Amino acid sequence: MKFAQILKATATAGVIAMAMTGGASAITLNMMNGSEPGSIDPHKASGDWENRIIGDYIEGLMAEDANADAIPGQAESYTVSDDGLVYTFKLRPGIVWSDGVPVTAGDFVFAFQRLFDPKTASDYAYLQFPILNGSEISDGSITDFSQLGVKAIDDTTVEITLEGPTPYFLQALTHYTAYPVPKHVIDKVGDGWTKVENIVSNGPYTIKEWVPGSYIKSVKSDTYYDAANVNIDEVNYFVQDDLAAALARYRAGEYDILTDIPSDQAEWIKTNLPGQDFFAPFLGVYYYVINQEKAPFDNADLRKALSMTINRDVIGPDVLGTGELPAYGWVPEGTANYEGVDPYQPSWIGLSYEERVAEAKGIMEGLGYTAATPLTLQLKYNTNDNHQRVAVAIASMWEQIGVKAELFNSETAVHYDSLRAGDFEVGRAGWLLDYSDPSNTLDLLTTGIMQDGAMNWGNNYGRYSNDEFDGLMKSAASENDLAARAKMLGDAEKIAMDETGAIPIYWYIAQNVVTPTITGFQNNAKDIHRTRWLSKAE
Amino acid sequence: MFGYAIRRVLSALPVVLIAVTACFFILRLAPGGPFDGERALPPETLANLRAHYNLDLPLIQQYGIYVGRLLQGDFGPSMVYNDFTVAQMLWIGLPFTLMLGFTAFVVGTVAGLVAGSLSAVNQNKLPDYVLVMLVMVGLVVPNFLMASILQLVFGVYLDWFPAGGWKPGSLQHLVLPVIVLALPHAGRTARLMRGSMIEVLGTNYVRTARSKGLGTRLILARHAIKPALLPVVSYLGPGLSYLLTGSLVVEQVFALPGIGKYFISAALNRDYGLVLGTTILYMLIILAVNLLVDILYAWLDPKVRYD
């Protein structure tokens, strides 16, 4: 009898102890996050690896849902004026920074002023240039920050006035450049506010530890308004540049999520880690620019011949092995604010590859280029295995039509320096959309502007220039009717692509690998997956 | 000896200044700058950034500012890592890199000496062949490959050690990186030790010792090891410098928080401040190790004089 009692007591104690340890052990997400964060200050960050950390600890007026669409974040609701120029946001009641200080409209006003302040020197301030006087404050032509189109009507109401109607503005507000920063902390410690001992958060997580070169650890914030629905207690964002090593560590169970993979392992992952590959298209285009200031590349027919000879169907599945989808147009499918516009298709899309090559050959022969008297061009790309594979494949495709491509690779800084200087013939480039709107890619093809006696071509490396295209882009920028705007942008895309203003090659693909214990991870067009939507079964 | 050390330190100063100057200007000559990324920044942003980092000033003035700051121990800002100054980043990463390098040095040296001696004693017998083969593997397999192999075998398949990462104070996390870093050093040490030991074992005084009937162990311990060590010791200095400054690949593959990986990434990013900072720090490490070796040498061998 006594023995049975002891046994029972022991068993009960054991069960309680197990339950306690089970309850006490935190659910931890280990994420391979790529490079060392340059900064976790939303006004100084510039990469998606920084965005993953920042978007978990700070929340803007608008936030992303699991599908990365804009949903109310710190704002509970908003109204938009009829002319689309004035947005009024009502903050949620009771929202606070993690030190208990309330998040006020003043924090947002302060944050936007800081973003545009020339002294902050924010890389990505331009993403918020739709805001009235943002660009002018940034270039120093307006020094009175109170003229910025962001005002606090009262402690819980933020009013934002825009330069012109901007259909993607709510989405732009989900970008970290639009996040609030804690004025009360920055007033005290200045730019050092991101140090672990000073940092506060208003998002689902709070930064707890930062070991440079190794990891950042965030823990769940109890003061977040939706904390009850946040499942994961801790997130470790690991610095890991070597992708082969990253995969090995994932297989060893050290990572739950890989945000990038060595692309030669894509097939292996699909076969050996079934159900864990989250490879999905997201908004971005991989393309070649052609320097249209140099003869003979100013000839649209020649550019067309180069473009149609590229067999895009083999590049994603075979050359790279990750299954990127062929790109023929300039605006990725699934881009918002483009309803009613069919994906662009070139006139030669119906031809078989052999027919395309034959036609391209004809064009080149007409211009005097044959196998015996080939057109020699230099194809530049930034040093990278994948870029090299694509370049080698395309060079051999071009050989069929009398084009001899010399490959030239250099490190990223040098490569883009020469693209910007116009010191190239054909060059590799890529663009990931900052926000889901066709203007974000089409702007890459607008004519440069004259500045201080020199043309500034911005990101239009190929220096494509077409007045009609520019005109359409300009009218679209002030068009309030979404359908009409989409039509103008669609017409612009057609003009630029009909002239082969650049050669789109494939649409980028997000390459996440997610362990089966993680649920809630959804492929989406922006490749943004906030931790608050994820759960982990231990 | 103290005066000698002071003289050596003083004579290193011009070396440092020349290296800083050369590095500063060569970096600026390289095409591309810290803000040449995939995206062109709007001109107003670029102007703000350049002003922020004084890049809009004449080069010679920038140089003056840099050297002025350096004399006060300020390495300036990093142009990529905004939340830390270069000095802070190096200060955080340096202890790890030093710890990793010294550990690999001790492990590699001991392993190399033991392997080399065993090889020499068993010259042209099976243990010698096995050891020589292992040494060759350590020497010829490049460290990025060795790192991946060990990571796969011991981290993934056998799961004995973590495949990467770092937890402060965790010995487990150090095992694989230390082995990868130590292997080439162990290999070189073993080869030197084997060669010089074979030579010593063939000398007359060892033969005399044998003929007196002394056992192999005693001969090795009393008569052979010390003279055999001399050529090895002269290699240990450069070997240590190499281990302290050569951890870049290992840090990259195992995602370790040292300063080695900044050396590459900073150069590729044109992060002027960080490149100069790492270069100066590495230079100081090498100068310090060389000085240490010279002083040790003089202390070990009375024939060397301090003048």
mmCIF file with all atom_site columns, N, CA, C and O in Angstrom, chain A residues 36 38-40 122 124 138 195 213 245 248-249 254 411 414 416-417 420 432 434 451 456 459 461, chain B residues 32 37-40 43 45 48-49 80-83 155-156 162-165 253 261 268 270:
data_model
loop_
_atom_site.group_PDB
_atom_site.id
_atom_site.type_symbol
_atom_site.label_atom_id
_atom_site.label_alt_id
_atom_site.label_comp_id
_atom_site.label_asym_id
_atom_site.label_entity_id
_atom_site.label_seq_id
_atom_site.pdbx_PDB_ins_code
_atom_site.Cartn_x
_atom_site.Cartn_y
_atom_site.Cartn_z
_atom_site.occupancy
_atom_site.B_iso_or_equiv
_atom_site.pdbx_formal_charge
_atom_site.auth_seq_id
_atom_site.auth_comp_id
_atom_site.auth_asym_id
_atom_site.auth_atom_id
_atom_site.pdbx_PDB_model_num
ATOM 1   N N  . GLU A 1 36  ? 25.710 39.436 -42.853 1.00 0.00 ? 36  GLU A N  1
ATOM 2   C CA . GLU A 1 36  ? 25.733 40.210 -41.621 1.00 0.00 ? 36  GLU A CA 1
ATOM 3   C C  . GLU A 1 36  ? 24.872 41.460 -41.833 1.00 0.00 ? 36  GLU A C  1
ATOM 4   O O  . GLU A 1 36  ? 25.017 42.159 -42.826 1.00 0.00 ? 36  GLU A O  1
ATOM 5   N N  . GLY A 1 38  ? 23.803 45.059 -42.059 1.00 0.00 ? 38  GLY A N  1
ATOM 6   C CA . GLY A 1 38  ? 24.561 46.303 -42.087 1.00 0.00 ? 38  GLY A CA 1
ATOM 7   C C  . GLY A 1 38  ? 24.036 47.237 -41.017 1.00 0.00 ? 38  GLY A C  1
ATOM 8   O O  . GLY A 1 38  ? 24.779 48.007 -40.422 1.00 0.00 ? 38  GLY A O  1
ATOM 9   N N  . SER A 1 39  ? 22.723 47.170 -40.806 1.00 0.00 ? 39  SER A N  1
ATOM 10  C CA . SER A 1 39  ? 22.117 47.980 -39.768 1.00 0.00 ? 39  SER A CA 1
ATOM 11  C C  . SER A 1 39  ? 20.728 47.441 -39.502 1.00 0.00 ? 39  SER A C  1
ATOM 12  O O  . SER A 1 39  ? 20.074 46.924 -40.400 1.00 0.00 ? 39  SER A O  1
ATOM 13  N N  . ILE A 1 40  ? 20.271 47.575 -38.252 1.00 0.00 ? 40  ILE A N  1
ATOM 14  C CA . ILE A 1 40  ? 18.885 47.213 -37.979 1.00 0.00 ? 40  ILE A CA 1
ATOM 15  C C  . ILE A 1 40  ? 18.078 48.476 -37.704 1.00 0.00 ? 40  ILE A C  1
ATOM 16  O O  . ILE A 1 40  ? 16.983 48.423 -37.172 1.00 0.00 ? 40  ILE A O  1
ATOM 17  N N  . SER A 1 122 ? 19.921 58.230 -45.740 1.00 0.00 ? 122 SER A N  1
ATOM 18  C CA . SER A 1 122 ? 19.254 56.944 -45.891 1.00 0.00 ? 122 SER A CA 1
ATOM 19  C C  . SER A 1 122 ? 19.284 56.481 -47.350 1.00 0.00 ? 122 SER A C  1
ATOM 20  O O  . SER A 1 122 ? 18.844 57.191 -48.238 1.00 0.00 ? 122 SER A O  1
ATOM 21  N N  . TYR A 1 124 ? 17.525 54.227 -48.878 1.00 0.00 ? 124 TYR A N  1
ATOM 22  C CA . TYR A 1 124 ? 16.259 53.900 -49.517 1.00 0.00 ? 124 TYR A CA 1
ATOM 23  C C  . TYR A 1 124 ? 15.179 54.943 -49.275 1.00 0.00 ? 124 TYR A C  1
ATOM 24  O O  . TYR A 1 124 ? 14.009 54.689 -49.506 1.00 0.00 ? 124 TYR A O  1
ATOM 25  N N  . SER A 1 138 ? 15.059 65.826 -48.778 1.00 0.00 ? 138 SER A N  1
ATOM 26  C CA . SER A 1 138 ? 16.207 64.952 -48.934 1.00 0.00 ? 138 SER A CA 1
ATOM 27  C C  . SER A 1 138 ? 17.346 65.628 -49.700 1.00 0.00 ? 138 SER A C  1
ATOM 28  O O  . SER A 1 138 ? 18.521 65.424 -49.379 1.00 0.00 ? 138 SER A O  1
ATOM 29  N N  . LYS A 1 195 ? 21.651 49.889 -30.415 1.00 0.00 ? 195 LYS A N  1
ATOM 30  C CA . LYS A 1 195 ? 22.456 49.010 -29.562 1.00 0.00 ? 195 LYS A CA 1
ATOM 31  C C  . LYS A 1 195 ? 21.502 48.210 -28.665 1.00 0.00 ? 195 LYS A C  1
ATOM 32  O O  . LYS A 1 195 ? 20.469 48.715 -28.229 1.00 0.00 ? 195 LYS A O  1
ATOM 33  N N  . GLY A 1 213 ? 28.638 39.074 -36.740 1.00 0.00 ? 213 GLY A N  1
ATOM 34  C CA . GLY A 1 213 ? 29.287 37.980 -37.434 1.00 0.00 ? 213 GLY A CA 1
ATOM 35  C C  . GLY A 1 213 ? 28.694 36.636 -37.058 1.00 0.00 ? 213 GLY A C  1
ATOM 36  O O  . GLY A 1 213 ? 29.094 35.612 -37.595 1.00 0.00 ? 213 GLY A O  1
ATOM 37  N N  . ALA A 1 245 ? 27.524 25.425 -46.885 1.00 0.00 ? 245 ALA A N  1
ATOM 38  C CA . ALA A 1 245 ? 27.592 25.171 -45.443 1.00 0.00 ? 245 ALA A CA 1
ATOM 39  C C  . ALA A 1 245 ? 26.215 25.349 -44.812 1.00 0.00 ? 245 ALA A C  1
ATOM 40  O O  . ALA A 1 245 ? 25.844 24.610 -43.896 1.00 0.00 ? 245 ALA A O  1
ATOM 41  N N  . ALA A 1 248 ? 24.273 22.214 -45.266 1.00 0.00 ? 248 ALA A N  1
ATOM 42  C CA . ALA A 1 248 ? 24.768 21.175 -44.360 1.00 0.00 ? 248 ALA A CA 1
ATOM 43  C C  . ALA A 1 248 ? 24.218 21.410 -42.954 1.00 0.00 ? 248 ALA A C  1
ATOM 44  O O  . ALA A 1 248 ? 23.794 20.468 -42.271 1.00 0.00 ? 248 ALA A O  1
ATOM 45  N N  . ARG A 1 249 ? 24.196 22.649 -42.520 1.00 0.00 ? 249 ARG A N  1
ATOM 46  C CA . ARG A 1 249 ? 23.722 22.942 -41.163 1.00 0.00 ? 249 ARG A CA 1
ATOM 47  C C  . ARG A 1 249 ? 22.209 22.734 -41.056 1.00 0.00 ? 249 ARG A C  1
ATOM 48  O O  . ARG A 1 249 ? 21.703 22.357 -40.003 1.00 0.00 ? 249 ARG A O  1
ATOM 49  N N  . GLU A 1 254 ? 20.380 22.345 -37.526 1.00 0.00 ? 254 GLU A N  1
ATOM 50  C CA . GLU A 1 254 ? 20.738 23.589 -36.850 1.00 0.00 ? 254 GLU A CA 1
ATOM 51  C C  . GLU A 1 254 ? 19.909 24.775 -37.339 1.00 0.00 ? 254 GLU A C  1
ATOM 52  O O  . GLU A 1 254 ? 19.842 25.806 -36.677 1.00 0.00 ? 254 GLU A O  1
ATOM 53  N N  . GLU A 1 411 ? 33.788 41.988 -59.954 1.00 0.00 ? 411 GLU A N  1
ATOM 54  C CA . GLU A 1 411 ? 33.035 42.013 -58.705 1.00 0.00 ? 411 GLU A CA 1
ATOM 55  C C  . GLU A 1 411 ? 31.908 43.040 -58.791 1.00 0.00 ? 411 GLU A C  1
ATOM 56  O O  . GLU A 1 411 ? 31.943 43.949 -59.621 1.00 0.00 ? 411 GLU A O  1
ATOM 57  N N  . VAL A 1 414 ? 32.455 46.911 -59.119 1.00 0.00 ? 414 VAL A N  1
ATOM 58  C CA . VAL A 1 414 ? 33.081 47.304 -60.378 1.00 0.00 ? 414 VAL A CA 1
ATOM 59  C C  . VAL A 1 414 ? 32.092 47.149 -61.530 1.00 0.00 ? 414 VAL A C  1
ATOM 60  O O  . VAL A 1 414 ? 31.981 48.011 -62.410 1.00 0.00 ? 414 VAL A O  1
ATOM 61  N N  . TYR A 1 416 ? 28.740 47.233 -61.570 1.00 0.00 ? 416 TYR A N  1
ATOM 62  C CA . TYR A 1 416 ? 27.694 48.261 -61.641 1.00 0.00 ? 416 TYR A CA 1
ATOM 63  C C  . TYR A 1 416 ? 28.271 49.640 -61.901 1.00 0.00 ? 416 TYR A C  1
ATOM 64  O O  . TYR A 1 416 ? 27.618 50.487 -62.510 1.00 0.00 ? 416 TYR A O  1
ATOM 65  N N  . ASP A 1 417 ? 29.491 49.842 -61.461 1.00 0.00 ? 417 ASP A N  1
ATOM 66  C CA . ASP A 1 417 ? 30.153 51.094 -61.768 1.00 0.00 ? 417 ASP A CA 1
ATOM 67  C C  . ASP A 1 417 ? 30.292 51.249 -63.281 1.00 0.00 ? 417 ASP A C  1
ATOM 68  O O  . ASP A 1 417 ? 30.014 52.307 -63.846 1.00 0.00 ? 417 ASP A O  1
ATOM 69  N N  . ARG A 1 420 ? 26.838 51.856 -64.946 1.00 0.00 ? 420 ARG A N  1
ATOM 70  C CA . ARG A 1 420 ? 26.377 53.234 -64.759 1.00 0.00 ? 420 ARG A CA 1
ATOM 71  C C  . ARG A 1 420 ? 27.158 54.199 -65.626 1.00 0.00 ? 420 ARG A C  1
ATOM 72  O O  . ARG A 1 420 ? 26.623 55.178 -66.129 1.00 0.00 ? 420 ARG A O  1
ATOM 73  N N  . LEU A 1 432 ? 14.661 43.499 -58.160 1.00 0.00 ? 432 LEU A N  1
ATOM 74  C CA . LEU A 1 432 ? 13.600 42.973 -57.308 1.00 0.00 ? 432 LEU A CA 1
ATOM 75  C C  . LEU A 1 432 ? 12.686 44.146 -56.988 1.00 0.00 ? 432 LEU A C  1
ATOM 76  O O  . LEU A 1 432 ? 13.157 45.210 -56.595 1.00 0.00 ? 432 LEU A O  1
ATOM 77  N N  . ASP A 1 434 ? 10.477 46.840 -55.317 1.00 0.00 ? 434 ASP A N  1
ATOM 78  C CA . ASP A 1 434 ? 10.391 47.394 -53.965 1.00 0.00 ? 434 ASP A CA 1
ATOM 79  C C  . ASP A 1 434 ? 8.961  47.325 -53.462 1.00 0.00 ? 434 ASP A C  1
ATOM 80  O O  . ASP A 1 434 ? 8.703  47.212 -52.284 1.00 0.00 ? 434 ASP A O  1
ATOM 81  N N  . GLN A 1 451 ? 21.178 66.664 -65.208 1.00 0.00 ? 451 GLN A N  1
ATOM 82  C CA . GLN A 1 451 ? 21.498 67.200 -63.887 1.00 0.00 ? 451 GLN A CA 1
ATOM 83  C C  . GLN A 1 451 ? 22.914 67.740 -63.890 1.00 0.00 ? 451 GLN A C  1
ATOM 84  O O  . GLN A 1 451 ? 23.848 67.035 -64.245 1.00 0.00 ? 451 GLN A O  1
ATOM 85  N N  . ASN A 1 456 ? 21.752 62.001 -66.034 1.00 0.00 ? 456 ASN A N  1
ATOM 86  C CA . ASN A 1 456 ? 21.724 60.987 -64.976 1.00 0.00 ? 456 ASN A CA 1
ATOM 87  C C  . ASN A 1 456 ? 20.716 59.922 -65.396 1.00 0.00 ? 456 ASN A C  1
ATOM 88  O O  . ASN A 1 456 ? 19.519 60.165 -65.418 1.00 0.00 ? 456 ASN A O  1
ATOM 89  N N  . ASN A 1 459 ? 18.840 54.000 -62.953 1.00 0.00 ? 459 ASN A N  1
ATOM 90  C CA . ASN A 1 459 ? 18.964 52.555 -63.124 1.00 0.00 ? 459 ASN A CA 1
ATOM 91  C C  . ASN A 1 459 ? 18.738 52.114 -64.566 1.00 0.00 ? 459 ASN A C  1
ATOM 92  O O  . ASN A 1 459 ? 18.698 50.927 -64.848 1.00 0.00 ? 459 ASN A O  1
ATOM 93  N N  . TYR A 1 461 ? 20.405 51.449 -67.213 1.00 0.00 ? 461 TYR A N  1
ATOM 94  C CA . TYR A 1 461 ? 21.794 51.265 -67.626 1.00 0.00 ? 461 TYR A CA 1
ATOM 95  C C  . TYR A 1 461 ? 21.932 51.246 -69.141 1.00 0.00 ? 461 TYR A C  1
ATOM 96  O O  . TYR A 1 461 ? 22.918 51.699 -69.683 1.00 0.00 ? 461 TYR A O  1
ATOM 97  N N  . GLY B 2 32  ? 34.885 51.416 -58.778 1.00 0.00 ? 32  GLY B N  1
ATOM 98  C CA . GLY B 2 32  ? 33.723 51.112 -57.945 1.00 0.00 ? 32  GLY B CA 1
ATOM 99  C C  . GLY B 2 32  ? 33.908 51.707 -56.564 1.00 0.00 ? 32  GLY B C  1
ATOM 100 O O  . GLY B 2 32  ? 35.036 51.915 -56.113 1.00 0.00 ? 32  GLY B O  1
ATOM 101 N N  . GLY B 2 37  ? 26.024 49.603 -55.648 1.00 0.00 ? 37  GLY B N  1
ATOM 102 C CA . GLY B 2 37  ? 25.366 48.313 -55.499 1.00 0.00 ? 37  GLY B CA 1
ATOM 103 C C  . GLY B 2 37  ? 24.572 48.005 -56.732 1.00 0.00 ? 37  GLY B C  1
ATOM 104 O O  . GLY B 2 37  ? 24.774 48.599 -57.788 1.00 0.00 ? 37  GLY B O  1
ATOM 105 N N  . GLU B 2 38  ? 23.635 47.040 -56.612 1.00 0.00 ? 38  GLU B N  1
ATOM 106 C CA . GLU B 2 38  ? 22.804 46.668 -57.752 1.00 0.00 ? 38  GLU B CA 1
ATOM 107 C C  . GLU B 2 38  ? 21.934 47.825 -58.205 1.00 0.00 ? 38  GLU B C  1
ATOM 108 O O  . GLU B 2 38  ? 21.472 47.859 -59.324 1.00 0.00 ? 38  GLU B O  1
ATOM 109 N N  . ARG B 2 39  ? 21.654 48.744 -57.303 1.00 0.00 ? 39  ARG B N  1
ATOM 110 C CA . ARG B 2 39  ? 20.745 49.829 -57.656 1.00 0.00 ? 39  ARG B CA 1
ATOM 111 C C  . ARG B 2 39  ? 21.468 51.154 -57.639 1.00 0.00 ? 39  ARG B C  1
ATOM 112 O O  . ARG B 2 39  ? 22.256 51.421 -56.748 1.00 0.00 ? 39  ARG B O  1
ATOM 113 N N  . ALA B 2 40  ? 21.145 51.971 -58.618 1.00 0.00 ? 40  ALA B N  1
ATOM 114 C CA . ALA B 2 40  ? 21.687 53.314 -58.620 1.00 0.00 ? 40  ALA B CA 1
ATOM 115 C C  . ALA B 2 40  ? 20.919 54.111 -57.578 1.00 0.00 ? 40  ALA B C  1
ATOM 116 O O  . ALA B 2 40  ? 19.705 54.075 -57.541 1.00 0.00 ? 40  ALA B O  1
ATOM 117 N N  . PRO B 2 43  ? 20.642 60.831 -57.036 1.00 0.00 ? 43  PRO B N  1
ATOM 118 C CA . PRO B 2 43  ? 21.794 61.705 -56.818 1.00 0.00 ? 43  PRO B CA 1
ATOM 119 C C  . PRO B 2 43  ? 21.772 62.399 -55.461 1.00 0.00 ? 43  PRO B C  1
ATOM 120 O O  . PRO B 2 43  ? 22.814 62.554 -54.833 1.00 0.00 ? 43  PRO B O  1
ATOM 121 N N  . THR B 2 45  ? 20.525 61.293 -52.661 1.00 0.00 ? 45  THR B N  1
ATOM 122 C CA . THR B 2 45  ? 20.906 60.324 -51.635 1.00 0.00 ? 45  THR B CA 1
ATOM 123 C C  . THR B 2 45  ? 22.409 60.082 -51.663 1.00 0.00 ? 45  THR B C  1
ATOM 124 O O  . THR B 2 45  ? 23.076 60.047 -50.634 1.00 0.00 ? 45  THR B O  1
ATOM 125 N N  . ASN B 2 48  ? 24.214 62.894 -50.162 1.00 0.00 ? 48  ASN B N  1
ATOM 126 C CA . ASN B 2 48  ? 24.111 62.865 -48.702 1.00 0.00 ? 48  ASN B CA 1
ATOM 127 C C  . ASN B 2 48  ? 25.077 61.839 -48.107 1.00 0.00 ? 48  ASN B C  1
ATOM 128 O O  . ASN B 2 48  ? 25.739 62.088 -47.106 1.00 0.00 ? 48  ASN B O  1
ATOM 129 N N  . LEU B 2 49  ? 25.118 60.659 -48.738 1.00 0.00 ? 49  LEU B N  1
ATOM 130 C CA . LEU B 2 49  ? 25.990 59.595 -48.238 1.00 0.00 ? 49  LEU B CA 1
ATOM 131 C C  . LEU B 2 49  ? 27.456 59.997 -48.331 1.00 0.00 ? 49  LEU B C  1
ATOM 132 O O  . LEU B 2 49  ? 28.231 59.801 -47.404 1.00 0.00 ? 49  LEU B O  1
ATOM 133 N N  . VAL B 2 80  ? 29.355 50.123 -44.617 1.00 0.00 ? 80  VAL B N  1
ATOM 134 C CA . VAL B 2 80  ? 28.326 49.117 -44.852 1.00 0.00 ? 80  VAL B CA 1
ATOM 135 C C  . VAL B 2 80  ? 27.629 48.751 -43.546 1.00 0.00 ? 80  VAL B C  1
ATOM 136 O O  . VAL B 2 80  ? 26.411 48.623 -43.490 1.00 0.00 ? 80  VAL B O  1
ATOM 137 N N  . TYR B 2 81  ? 28.429 48.611 -42.493 1.00 0.00 ? 81  TYR B N  1
ATOM 138 C CA . TYR B 2 81  ? 27.853 48.232 -41.198 1.00 0.00 ? 81  TYR B CA 1
ATOM 139 C C  . TYR B 2 81  ? 27.664 49.495 -40.370 1.00 0.00 ? 81  TYR B C  1
ATOM 140 O O  . TYR B 2 81  ? 28.591 50.006 -39.761 1.00 0.00 ? 81  TYR B O  1
ATOM 141 N N  . ASN B 2 82  ? 26.432 50.018 -40.389 1.00 0.00 ? 82  ASN B N  1
ATOM 142 C CA . ASN B 2 82  ? 26.202 51.329 -39.809 1.00 0.00 ? 82  ASN B CA 1
ATOM 143 C C  . ASN B 2 82  ? 26.060 51.329 -38.300 1.00 0.00 ? 82  ASN B C  1
ATOM 144 O O  . ASN B 2 82  ? 26.190 52.357 -37.671 1.00 0.00 ? 82  ASN B O  1
ATOM 145 N N  . ASP B 2 83  ? 25.737 50.197 -37.727 1.00 0.00 ? 83  ASP B N  1
ATOM 146 C CA . ASP B 2 83  ? 25.426 50.198 -36.303 1.00 0.00 ? 83  ASP B CA 1
ATOM 147 C C  . ASP B 2 83  ? 26.663 50.054 -35.419 1.00 0.00 ? 83  ASP B C  1
ATOM 148 O O  . ASP B 2 83  ? 26.567 50.110 -34.204 1.00 0.00 ? 83  ASP B O  1
ATOM 149 N N  . GLY B 2 155 ? 29.307 16.660 -38.980 1.00 0.00 ? 155 GLY B N  1
ATOM 150 C CA . GLY B 2 155 ? 28.187 17.503 -38.588 1.00 0.00 ? 155 GLY B CA 1
ATOM 151 C C  . GLY B 2 155 ? 26.847 16.939 -39.028 1.00 0.00 ? 155 GLY B C  1
ATOM 152 O O  . GLY B 2 155 ? 25.865 17.009 -38.304 1.00 0.00 ? 155 GLY B O  1
ATOM 153 N N  . VAL B 2 156 ? 26.818 16.371 -40.251 1.00 0.00 ? 156 VAL B N  1
ATOM 154 C CA . VAL B 2 156 ? 25.534 15.903 -40.781 1.00 0.00 ? 156 VAL B CA 1
ATOM 155 C C  . VAL B 2 156 ? 25.363 14.401 -40.602 1.00 0.00 ? 156 VAL B C  1
ATOM 156 O O  . VAL B 2 156 ? 24.423 13.953 -39.950 1.00 0.00 ? 156 VAL B O  1
ATOM 157 N N  . PRO B 2 162 ? 28.538 20.248 -33.853 1.00 0.00 ? 162 PRO B N  1
ATOM 158 C CA . PRO B 2 162 ? 27.722 21.201 -34.611 1.00 0.00 ? 162 PRO B CA 1
ATOM 159 C C  . PRO B 2 162 ? 28.385 21.476 -35.961 1.00 0.00 ? 162 PRO B C  1
ATOM 160 O O  . PRO B 2 162 ? 29.609 21.537 -36.047 1.00 0.00 ? 162 PRO B O  1
ATOM 161 N N  . ALA B 2 163 ? 27.575 21.605 -36.998 1.00 0.00 ? 163 ALA B N  1
ATOM 162 C CA . ALA B 2 163 ? 28.126 21.813 -38.338 1.00 0.00 ? 163 ALA B CA 1
ATOM 163 C C  . ALA B 2 163 ? 28.555 23.258 -38.558 1.00 0.00 ? 163 ALA B C  1
ATOM 164 O O  . ALA B 2 163 ? 29.068 23.600 -39.610 1.00 0.00 ? 163 ALA B O  1
ATOM 165 N N  . GLY B 2 164 ? 28.330 24.105 -37.602 1.00 0.00 ? 164 GLY B N  1
ATOM 166 C CA . GLY B 2 164 ? 28.752 25.497 -37.741 1.00 0.00 ? 164 GLY B CA 1
ATOM 167 C C  . GLY B 2 164 ? 28.192 26.329 -36.621 1.00 0.00 ? 164 GLY B C  1
ATOM 168 O O  . GLY B 2 164 ? 27.531 25.826 -35.718 1.00 0.00 ? 164 GLY B O  1
ATOM 169 N N  . GLY B 2 165 ? 28.471 27.631 -36.687 1.00 0.00 ? 165 GLY B N  1
ATOM 170 C CA . GLY B 2 165 ? 27.954 28.549 -35.687 1.00 0.00 ? 165 GLY B CA 1
ATOM 171 C C  . GLY B 2 165 ? 28.838 28.616 -34.461 1.00 0.00 ? 165 GLY B C  1
ATOM 172 O O  . GLY B 2 165 ? 29.866 27.925 -34.382 1.00 0.00 ? 165 GLY B O  1
ATOM 173 N N  . VAL B 2 253 ? 32.946 29.576 -43.714 1.00 0.00 ? 253 VAL B N  1
ATOM 174 C CA . VAL B 2 253 ? 32.220 28.315 -43.858 1.00 0.00 ? 253 VAL B CA 1
ATOM 175 C C  . VAL B 2 253 ? 31.489 27.949 -42.564 1.00 0.00 ? 253 VAL B C  1
ATOM 176 O O  . VAL B 2 253 ? 30.335 27.542 -42.588 1.00 0.00 ? 253 VAL B O  1
ATOM 177 N N  . LYS B 2 261 ? 36.528 37.164 -41.908 1.00 0.00 ? 261 LYS B N  1
ATOM 178 C CA . LYS B 2 261 ? 35.649 37.262 -43.084 1.00 0.00 ? 261 LYS B CA 1
ATOM 179 C C  . LYS B 2 261 ? 35.429 38.705 -43.515 1.00 0.00 ? 261 LYS B C  1
ATOM 180 O O  . LYS B 2 261 ? 35.104 38.966 -44.661 1.00 0.00 ? 261 LYS B O  1
ATOM 181 N N  . LEU B 2 268 ? 35.412 43.597 -51.068 1.00 0.00 ? 268 LEU B N  1
ATOM 182 C CA . LEU B 2 268 ? 34.440 43.519 -52.164 1.00 0.00 ? 268 LEU B CA 1
ATOM 183 C C  . LEU B 2 268 ? 33.410 44.643 -52.061 1.00 0.00 ? 268 LEU B C  1
ATOM 184 O O  . LEU B 2 268 ? 32.953 45.167 -53.072 1.00 0.00 ? 268 LEU B O  1
ATOM 185 N N  . ARG B 2 270 ? 33.987 47.532 -50.969 1.00 0.00 ? 270 ARG B N  1
ATOM 186 C CA . ARG B 2 270 ? 34.678 48.813 -50.982 1.00 0.00 ? 270 ARG B CA 1
ATOM 187 C C  . ARG B 2 270 ? 34.378 49.586 -49.700 1.00 0.00 ? 270 ARG B C  1
ATOM 188 O O  . ARG B 2 270 ? 34.177 50.788 -49.717 1.00 0.00 ? 270 ARG B O  1
#
